[in-house]
CSV table of C-alpha atoms (C1' of nucleotides) in Angstrom, one decimal:
chain,number,residue,atom,x,y,z
A,1,MET,CA,38.7,-187.0,-89.3
A,2,THR,CA,35.8,-187.2,-91.7
A,3,THR,CA,32.4,-188.6,-90.7
A,4,ALA,CA,33.0,-191.6,-92.9
A,5,GLU,CA,36.3,-192.3,-91.1
A,6,LYS,CA,34.7,-192.0,-87.7
A,7,GLN,CA,32.1,-194.5,-88.8
A,8,LYS,CA,34.8,-196.9,-90.0
A,9,VAL,CA,36.6,-196.6,-86.7
A,10,LYS,CA,33.4,-197.2,-84.8
A,11,GLN,CA,32.7,-200.3,-86.9
A,12,ASP,CA,36.0,-202.0,-86.3
A,13,GLY,CA,36.4,-201.1,-82.7
A,14,GLY,CA,39.1,-198.5,-83.2
A,15,GLY,CA,41.0,-200.6,-85.7
A,16,LEU,CA,41.7,-203.2,-83.1
A,17,LEU,CA,41.0,-206.0,-85.7
A,18,ARG,CA,43.4,-204.7,-88.2
A,19,LEU,CA,45.8,-207.5,-89.1
A,20,ASP,CA,48.9,-205.2,-89.0
A,21,ARG,CA,48.1,-204.2,-85.4
A,22,GLN,CA,47.9,-207.7,-84.0
A,23,ILE,CA,50.9,-208.6,-82.0
A,24,CYS,CA,49.9,-212.2,-82.6
A,25,PHE,CA,50.3,-211.9,-86.3
A,26,ALA,CA,53.6,-210.1,-86.0
A,27,LEU,CA,54.9,-213.1,-84.0
A,28,TYR,CA,53.3,-215.7,-86.1
A,29,SER,CA,54.6,-214.1,-89.3
A,30,ALA,CA,58.2,-213.5,-88.1
A,31,SER,CA,58.4,-217.0,-86.6
A,32,SER,CA,57.3,-218.7,-89.9
A,33,LEU,CA,59.6,-216.5,-91.9
A,34,VAL,CA,62.6,-217.3,-89.7
A,35,THR,CA,61.8,-221.0,-89.7
A,36,ARG,CA,61.7,-220.9,-93.5
A,37,LEU,CA,65.1,-219.2,-93.4
A,38,TYR,CA,66.4,-222.2,-91.5
A,39,ARG,CA,65.2,-224.7,-94.0
A,40,PRO,CA,68.0,-224.5,-96.6
A,41,LEU,CA,70.6,-224.6,-93.8
A,42,LEU,CA,69.0,-227.7,-92.1
A,43,GLU,CA,68.1,-229.7,-95.2
A,44,PRO,CA,71.8,-230.6,-95.9
A,45,LEU,CA,71.9,-232.0,-92.3
A,46,GLY,CA,68.8,-234.1,-92.9
A,47,LEU,CA,66.8,-232.2,-90.2
A,48,THR,CA,63.6,-230.4,-90.1
A,49,TYR,CA,63.4,-227.4,-87.9
A,50,PRO,CA,61.7,-229.1,-84.9
A,51,GLN,CA,64.1,-232.0,-85.3
A,52,TYR,CA,66.9,-229.5,-85.1
A,53,LEU,CA,65.5,-228.1,-81.8
A,54,VAL,CA,65.3,-231.6,-80.4
A,55,MET,CA,68.9,-232.3,-81.3
A,56,LEU,CA,70.0,-229.0,-79.7
A,57,VAL,CA,68.4,-230.1,-76.5
A,58,LEU,CA,70.1,-233.6,-76.7
A,59,TRP,CA,73.5,-232.1,-77.5
A,60,GLU,CA,73.3,-230.1,-74.3
A,61,LYS,CA,72.7,-233.0,-72.0
A,62,THR,CA,71.9,-236.6,-72.6
A,63,PRO,CA,70.1,-238.9,-72.2
A,64,ARG,CA,66.7,-237.2,-71.8
A,65,THR,CA,63.3,-238.6,-71.3
A,66,VAL,CA,60.5,-237.7,-73.7
A,67,GLY,CA,59.0,-235.6,-70.9
A,68,GLU,CA,62.2,-233.6,-70.4
A,69,LEU,CA,62.4,-232.9,-74.1
A,70,GLY,CA,58.7,-231.8,-74.1
A,71,GLU,CA,59.4,-229.5,-71.1
A,72,ALA,CA,62.4,-227.9,-72.8
A,73,LEU,CA,60.6,-227.3,-76.1
A,74,GLY,CA,57.0,-226.8,-75.0
A,75,LEU,CA,55.8,-229.9,-77.0
A,76,ASP,CA,53.8,-232.9,-75.8
A,77,SER,CA,54.3,-236.6,-76.4
A,78,ALA,CA,51.7,-236.6,-79.2
A,79,THR,CA,54.1,-234.4,-81.2
A,80,LEU,CA,57.4,-235.8,-79.9
A,81,THR,CA,56.8,-239.5,-80.2
A,82,PRO,CA,56.4,-239.6,-84.0
A,83,LEU,CA,59.2,-237.0,-84.4
A,84,LEU,CA,61.6,-239.1,-82.3
A,85,LYS,CA,60.7,-242.2,-84.3
A,86,ARG,CA,61.6,-240.4,-87.4
A,87,LEU,CA,65.0,-239.3,-85.9
A,88,GLU,CA,65.5,-242.9,-84.8
A,89,ALA,CA,64.6,-244.2,-88.3
A,90,GLY,CA,67.2,-241.7,-89.6
A,91,GLY,CA,69.8,-243.2,-87.3
A,92,LEU,CA,70.3,-240.0,-85.3
A,93,VAL,CA,69.0,-241.0,-81.9
A,94,SER,CA,68.2,-244.1,-79.9
A,95,ARG,CA,65.1,-244.7,-77.8
A,96,LYS,CA,65.0,-247.2,-75.0
A,97,ARG,CA,62.9,-247.7,-71.9
A,98,ASP,CA,64.5,-246.6,-68.7
A,99,PRO,CA,65.3,-249.8,-66.8
A,100,ALA,CA,64.8,-247.9,-63.5
A,101,ASP,CA,61.3,-246.8,-64.5
A,102,GLU,CA,59.8,-248.6,-67.4
A,103,ARG,CA,57.3,-245.8,-68.0
A,104,ARG,CA,60.0,-243.5,-69.2
A,105,VAL,CA,61.8,-243.6,-72.5
A,106,LEU,CA,65.4,-242.4,-72.7
A,107,VAL,CA,66.4,-240.6,-75.8
A,108,GLU,CA,70.1,-240.2,-76.7
A,109,PRO,CA,72.0,-239.3,-79.8
A,110,THR,CA,73.7,-242.1,-81.7
A,111,ALA,CA,77.3,-241.7,-82.8
A,112,LYS,CA,75.9,-240.3,-86.1
A,113,GLY,CA,73.7,-237.9,-84.2
A,114,ALA,CA,76.6,-236.8,-82.0
A,115,ALA,CA,78.8,-236.3,-85.1
A,116,LEU,CA,76.1,-234.1,-86.7
A,117,ARG,CA,76.8,-231.5,-84.0
A,118,GLU,CA,80.0,-230.5,-85.7
A,119,ARG,CA,78.2,-229.6,-88.9
A,120,ALA,CA,75.4,-227.9,-87.0
A,121,LYS,CA,77.8,-225.5,-85.4
A,122,ALA,CA,77.8,-223.4,-88.6
A,123,VAL,CA,74.1,-222.9,-88.5
A,124,PRO,CA,73.7,-220.2,-85.8
A,125,ARG,CA,76.2,-217.9,-87.3
A,126,ALA,CA,74.8,-218.4,-90.8
A,127,MET,CA,71.4,-217.4,-89.5
A,128,ALA,CA,72.6,-214.4,-87.6
A,129,CYS,CA,74.1,-213.1,-90.8
A,130,GLN,CA,70.8,-213.3,-92.6
A,131,LEU,CA,68.7,-211.6,-90.0
A,132,PRO,CA,68.4,-207.9,-90.8
A,133,LEU,CA,68.7,-206.8,-87.2
A,134,SER,CA,71.5,-205.0,-85.4
A,135,GLN,CA,73.3,-206.7,-82.5
A,136,ASP,CA,71.4,-204.5,-80.1
A,137,GLU,CA,68.0,-205.2,-81.7
A,138,LEU,CA,68.8,-208.9,-81.6
A,139,ILE,CA,69.7,-208.9,-77.9
A,140,ASN,CA,66.7,-206.7,-77.1
A,141,LEU,CA,64.3,-208.9,-79.1
A,142,HIS,CA,65.7,-212.1,-77.6
A,143,GLY,CA,65.3,-210.7,-74.1
A,144,THR,CA,61.7,-209.6,-74.6
A,145,LEU,CA,60.7,-212.8,-76.2
A,146,SER,CA,62.4,-214.9,-73.5
A,147,ARG,CA,60.6,-213.0,-70.7
A,148,LEU,CA,57.3,-213.3,-72.6
A,149,SER,CA,57.8,-217.0,-73.0
A,150,ARG,CA,58.8,-217.5,-69.4
A,151,SER,CA,55.8,-215.7,-68.1
A,152,LEU,CA,53.3,-217.5,-70.4
A,153,ARG,CA,54.7,-220.8,-69.4
A,154,LYS,CA,54.3,-220.0,-65.8
A,155,THR,CA,50.7,-218.9,-66.2
A,156,GLU,CA,50.0,-221.9,-68.5
A,157,ARG,CA,50.9,-224.3,-65.7
A,158,GLN,CA,48.3,-222.7,-63.4
A,159,PRO,CA,44.6,-223.3,-63.7
A,160,GLY,CA,43.5,-219.9,-65.1
B,1,MET,CA,87.9,-220.7,-66.4
B,2,THR,CA,89.1,-224.2,-65.9
B,3,THR,CA,90.7,-226.3,-68.6
B,4,ALA,CA,87.6,-228.4,-68.7
B,5,GLU,CA,85.4,-225.4,-69.2
B,6,LYS,CA,87.6,-224.1,-72.0
B,7,GLN,CA,87.3,-227.5,-73.6
B,8,LYS,CA,83.6,-227.4,-73.3
B,9,VAL,CA,83.4,-223.9,-74.9
B,10,LYS,CA,85.6,-225.0,-77.7
B,11,GLN,CA,83.4,-228.1,-78.2
B,12,ASP,CA,80.2,-226.2,-78.7
B,13,GLY,CA,81.5,-223.2,-80.6
B,14,GLY,CA,81.2,-220.7,-77.7
B,15,GLY,CA,77.8,-222.0,-76.7
B,16,LEU,CA,76.3,-221.0,-80.0
B,17,LEU,CA,74.2,-224.1,-80.0
B,18,ARG,CA,72.6,-223.6,-76.7
B,19,LEU,CA,68.9,-223.6,-77.1
B,20,ASP,CA,68.4,-220.6,-74.9
B,21,ARG,CA,70.6,-218.5,-77.1
B,22,GLN,CA,68.8,-219.2,-80.3
B,23,ILE,CA,66.7,-216.3,-81.5
B,24,CYS,CA,64.8,-218.8,-83.6
B,25,PHE,CA,63.7,-220.7,-80.5
B,26,ALA,CA,62.7,-217.6,-78.7
B,27,LEU,CA,60.5,-216.7,-81.6
B,28,TYR,CA,59.2,-220.2,-82.1
B,29,SER,CA,58.4,-220.7,-78.4
B,30,ALA,CA,56.7,-217.3,-77.9
B,31,SER,CA,54.7,-217.7,-81.1
B,32,SER,CA,53.4,-221.1,-80.0
B,33,LEU,CA,52.6,-219.9,-76.5
B,34,VAL,CA,50.7,-216.9,-77.8
B,35,THR,CA,48.8,-219.0,-80.3
B,36,ARG,CA,47.9,-221.3,-77.5
B,37,LEU,CA,46.6,-218.3,-75.5
B,38,TYR,CA,44.3,-217.5,-78.3
B,39,ARG,CA,42.7,-220.9,-78.5
B,40,PRO,CA,40.2,-220.5,-75.6
B,41,LEU,CA,39.2,-217.1,-77.0
B,42,LEU,CA,38.7,-218.4,-80.5
B,43,GLU,CA,37.1,-221.7,-79.8
B,44,PRO,CA,33.7,-220.1,-78.8
B,45,LEU,CA,33.8,-218.4,-82.2
B,46,GLY,CA,34.4,-221.7,-84.0
B,47,LEU,CA,37.7,-220.6,-85.4
B,48,THR,CA,41.2,-221.9,-85.3
B,49,TYR,CA,44.0,-219.4,-85.1
B,50,PRO,CA,44.9,-219.4,-88.8
B,51,GLN,CA,41.2,-219.3,-89.7
B,52,TYR,CA,40.9,-216.2,-87.4
B,53,LEU,CA,43.8,-214.6,-89.4
B,54,VAL,CA,42.0,-215.3,-92.7
B,55,MET,CA,38.8,-213.7,-91.3
B,56,LEU,CA,40.7,-210.6,-90.1
B,57,VAL,CA,42.0,-210.1,-93.7
B,58,LEU,CA,38.5,-210.6,-95.1
B,59,TRP,CA,36.9,-208.3,-92.7
B,60,GLU,CA,39.3,-205.5,-93.8
B,61,LYS,CA,38.5,-205.8,-97.5
B,62,THR,CA,36.4,-208.2,-99.5
B,63,PRO,CA,36.2,-210.1,-101.7
B,64,ARG,CA,39.8,-211.3,-101.9
B,65,THR,CA,41.4,-213.9,-104.1
B,66,VAL,CA,43.2,-216.9,-102.6
B,67,GLY,CA,46.4,-215.3,-103.9
B,68,GLU,CA,45.7,-212.0,-102.1
B,69,LEU,CA,45.0,-213.9,-98.8
B,70,GLY,CA,48.2,-215.8,-99.3
B,71,GLU,CA,50.2,-212.6,-99.9
B,72,ALA,CA,48.7,-211.0,-96.8
B,73,LEU,CA,49.4,-214.0,-94.5
B,74,GLY,CA,52.4,-215.5,-96.0
B,75,LEU,CA,50.7,-218.8,-96.9
B,76,ASP,CA,50.3,-220.6,-100.2
B,77,SER,CA,47.4,-222.3,-101.8
B,78,ALA,CA,48.3,-225.7,-100.5
B,79,THR,CA,47.6,-224.4,-97.0
B,80,LEU,CA,44.8,-222.0,-97.9
B,81,THR,CA,42.6,-224.1,-100.1
B,82,PRO,CA,41.7,-226.7,-97.5
B,83,LEU,CA,41.4,-224.1,-94.8
B,84,LEU,CA,39.0,-222.0,-96.9
B,85,LYS,CA,37.0,-225.1,-97.7
B,86,ARG,CA,36.6,-225.7,-93.9
B,87,LEU,CA,35.5,-222.1,-93.4
B,88,GLU,CA,33.0,-222.6,-96.3
B,89,ALA,CA,31.8,-225.8,-94.8
B,90,GLY,CA,31.2,-223.9,-91.5
B,91,GLY,CA,29.2,-221.3,-93.4
B,92,LEU,CA,31.5,-218.4,-92.7
B,93,VAL,CA,32.8,-217.7,-96.3
B,94,SER,CA,31.8,-218.2,-99.8
B,95,ARG,CA,34.2,-219.2,-102.6
B,96,LYS,CA,33.4,-218.6,-106.2
B,97,ARG,CA,35.4,-218.4,-109.4
B,98,ASP,CA,35.9,-214.8,-110.6
B,99,PRO,CA,33.8,-214.5,-113.8
B,100,ALA,CA,36.3,-212.0,-115.2
B,101,ASP,CA,39.2,-214.5,-114.8
B,102,GLU,CA,38.2,-218.0,-114.2
B,103,ARG,CA,41.6,-218.9,-112.8
B,104,ARG,CA,40.9,-216.9,-109.7
B,105,VAL,CA,38.7,-217.7,-106.8
B,106,LEU,CA,36.9,-214.9,-104.9
B,107,VAL,CA,36.5,-215.4,-101.2
B,108,GLU,CA,34.0,-213.4,-99.2
B,109,PRO,CA,32.4,-213.6,-95.8
B,110,THR,CA,28.8,-214.8,-95.7
B,111,ALA,CA,26.3,-213.0,-93.5
B,112,LYS,CA,27.2,-215.3,-90.7
B,113,GLY,CA,30.9,-214.6,-91.3
B,114,ALA,CA,30.4,-210.9,-91.3
B,115,ALA,CA,28.3,-211.1,-88.1
B,116,LEU,CA,31.1,-213.0,-86.4
B,117,ARG,CA,33.2,-209.8,-86.6
B,118,GLU,CA,31.1,-208.3,-83.8
B,119,ARG,CA,32.0,-211.1,-81.4
B,120,ALA,CA,35.6,-211.1,-82.6
B,121,LYS,CA,36.1,-207.5,-81.5
B,122,ALA,CA,36.5,-208.6,-77.9
B,123,VAL,CA,39.5,-210.8,-78.8
B,124,PRO,CA,42.3,-208.3,-79.2
B,125,ARG,CA,41.7,-206.6,-75.9
B,126,ALA,CA,41.3,-209.9,-74.0
B,127,MET,CA,44.6,-210.9,-75.4
B,128,ALA,CA,46.4,-207.7,-74.6
B,129,CYS,CA,45.3,-208.1,-71.0
B,130,GLN,CA,46.9,-211.5,-70.8
B,131,LEU,CA,50.2,-210.6,-72.2
B,132,PRO,CA,52.7,-209.8,-69.4
B,133,LEU,CA,54.2,-206.9,-71.3
B,134,SER,CA,54.0,-203.2,-70.7
B,135,GLN,CA,52.5,-200.9,-73.4
B,136,ASP,CA,56.0,-199.8,-74.3
B,137,GLU,CA,57.4,-203.3,-74.6
B,138,LEU,CA,54.4,-204.3,-76.7
B,139,ILE,CA,54.9,-201.4,-79.1
B,140,ASN,CA,58.6,-202.0,-79.3
B,141,LEU,CA,58.2,-205.7,-79.9
B,142,HIS,CA,55.6,-205.2,-82.5
B,143,GLY,CA,57.8,-202.7,-84.3
B,144,THR,CA,60.9,-204.9,-84.3
B,145,LEU,CA,58.9,-208.0,-85.5
B,146,SER,CA,57.2,-206.1,-88.2
B,147,ARG,CA,60.4,-204.7,-89.5
B,148,LEU,CA,62.0,-208.2,-89.4
B,149,SER,CA,59.0,-209.7,-91.3
B,150,ARG,CA,59.0,-206.9,-93.9
B,151,SER,CA,62.7,-207.4,-94.5
B,152,LEU,CA,62.5,-211.2,-94.7
B,153,ARG,CA,59.6,-211.1,-97.1
B,154,LYS,CA,61.6,-208.8,-99.3
B,155,THR,CA,64.6,-211.0,-99.4
B,156,GLU,CA,62.4,-214.1,-99.8
B,157,ARG,CA,61.0,-212.8,-103.1
B,158,GLN,CA,64.5,-212.4,-104.5
B,159,PRO,CA,66.6,-215.3,-105.8
B,160,GLY,CA,69.2,-215.7,-103.0
C,1,DA,C1',50.3,-257.2,-50.2
C,2,DG,C1',47.1,-254.8,-52.9
C,3,DC,C1',44.0,-251.4,-54.9
C,4,DG,C1',43.0,-246.9,-56.5
C,5,DA,C1',45.4,-242.6,-58.0
C,6,DT,C1',49.0,-240.8,-60.5
C,7,DT,C1',52.4,-240.5,-64.1
C,8,DA,C1',54.8,-241.3,-68.8
C,9,DA,C1',54.3,-242.5,-73.4
C,10,DA,C1',51.8,-243.8,-77.2
C,11,DT,C1',47.8,-243.5,-80.2
C,12,DC,C1',43.9,-241.4,-82.7
C,13,DG,C1',41.7,-237.7,-85.3
C,14,DC,C1',41.9,-233.4,-87.1
C,15,DA,C1',44.1,-229.0,-88.7
C,16,DC,C1',47.9,-226.5,-90.4
C,17,DA,C1',52.3,-225.9,-93.4
C,18,DC,C1',54.9,-226.6,-97.5
C,19,DG,C1',57.6,-228.7,-101.6
C,20,DA,C1',56.4,-230.7,-105.8
C,21,DT,C1',53.3,-231.5,-109.3
C,22,DA,C1',48.9,-231.2,-111.9
C,23,DT,C1',45.1,-228.7,-113.9
C,24,DT,C1',42.9,-225.1,-116.1
C,25,DA,C1',42.7,-220.3,-117.8
C,26,DT,C1',44.8,-216.4,-119.6
C,27,DC,C1',48.4,-214.1,-122.0
C,28,DT,C1',52.0,-213.3,-125.8
C,29,DC,C1',53.7,-213.2,-129.8
C,30,DC,C1',54.1,-214.7,-134.3
D,1,DG,C1',43.9,-217.1,-134.2
D,2,DG,C1',46.7,-220.7,-132.4
D,3,DA,C1',50.9,-222.7,-129.8
D,4,DG,C1',53.8,-222.2,-126.1
D,5,DA,C1',54.7,-219.5,-121.9
D,6,DT,C1',52.7,-217.9,-117.8
D,7,DA,C1',49.5,-217.5,-113.9
D,8,DA,C1',46.1,-219.1,-110.2
D,9,DT,C1',44.3,-222.9,-107.7
D,10,DA,C1',44.1,-227.5,-106.5
D,11,DT,C1',46.1,-231.9,-105.2
D,12,DC,C1',49.4,-235.1,-103.1
D,13,DG,C1',52.7,-236.6,-99.7
D,14,DT,C1',55.2,-235.8,-95.5
D,15,DG,C1',55.9,-233.6,-91.1
D,16,DT,C1',54.5,-231.0,-87.4
D,17,DG,C1',51.0,-229.6,-83.5
D,18,DC,C1',47.5,-230.6,-80.1
D,19,DG,C1',43.1,-232.2,-77.6
D,20,DA,C1',41.4,-236.5,-76.0
D,21,DT,C1',41.9,-241.1,-75.0
D,22,DT,C1',44.5,-245.4,-74.1
D,23,DT,C1',48.0,-248.4,-72.1
D,24,DA,C1',51.3,-249.6,-68.9
D,25,DA,C1',54.2,-248.8,-64.8
D,26,DT,C1',54.8,-246.7,-60.4
D,27,DC,C1',53.2,-244.6,-56.2
D,28,DG,C1',50.5,-244.0,-51.8
D,29,DC,C1',48.0,-245.5,-48.5
D,30,DT,C1',45.8,-248.7,-45.7
DNA sequence: AGCGATTAAATCGCACACGATATTATCTCC
DNA sequence: GGAGATAATATCGTGTGCGATTTAATCGCT
């Protein structure tokens, strides 16, 4: 290593600030790119990517409260309320106060929203085909990310 | 498997639509959580997470055009222009037209922006400590995500 | 029963993110 | 050297995200 190189390393703390070394950027970048890859698949369904995620949750079990959707997706009511109103305006879900507890809002797919599920079935396979990863890599990546998310959620719920 | 279960599997295309099986959601979720983890570290520096990424790029080499920043980060001018104006308003970067080509805008850290780098050096290590992954897992994850991003960027630049 | 604490959504303000379009400068080619 | 093509930013409209606050309903406790 030349003197100039040593100096450079010293300056940037061993290259710790290099963009290509930041795990955060790798995640951020991959996530945006994959989301972008979904766009042309979801547009024909009339869904944005977060709206698609909400519908996935609703198709699994319904009705759900806003809070349950938020818990499943890691979003709060400030994000979900307007998003759900847009889905409602598009005729895909209904929103009504829970008679048993008027604080809660029950969200449920309409007939149109339920029917959309059939068309959505093609999406995961179409995506898998476009991702340049082997089956093993995919499974491995999914596992690591899921564990990471689970851990972070747990620590998020605690004070520090 | 009971008949009812077979029916269910048939209905949801082998569970392909389950949220927890979507690689996209694993990515989306992990990315949001990690970004959220940065917030308390970046707030004292007066930076949002995308602003931090821009500063990382500028600290590596400067000046840069808006286009170069966009290429490095995968963002377009519609996102960058307002973000850069906010950084400029905060006194962290300067923006001026390139005299050699008036279409381009050269972005460069101010003295204040350059000085911020010293404080930013603590961020990567503080983050690494908070991520519940082993060194190996981190390296592995980083490698997979980087390859994924590189591939997707390449295919993105092509027509289909 | 009733009052303060807690909980669930909604609202507000600000900051990304991006498709589409507009604006201005440079380039190309005759 | 001038007209049309191309390139680099900027602008506009819509849709997330989220911290902070507000509103309304329920709970807990006396």
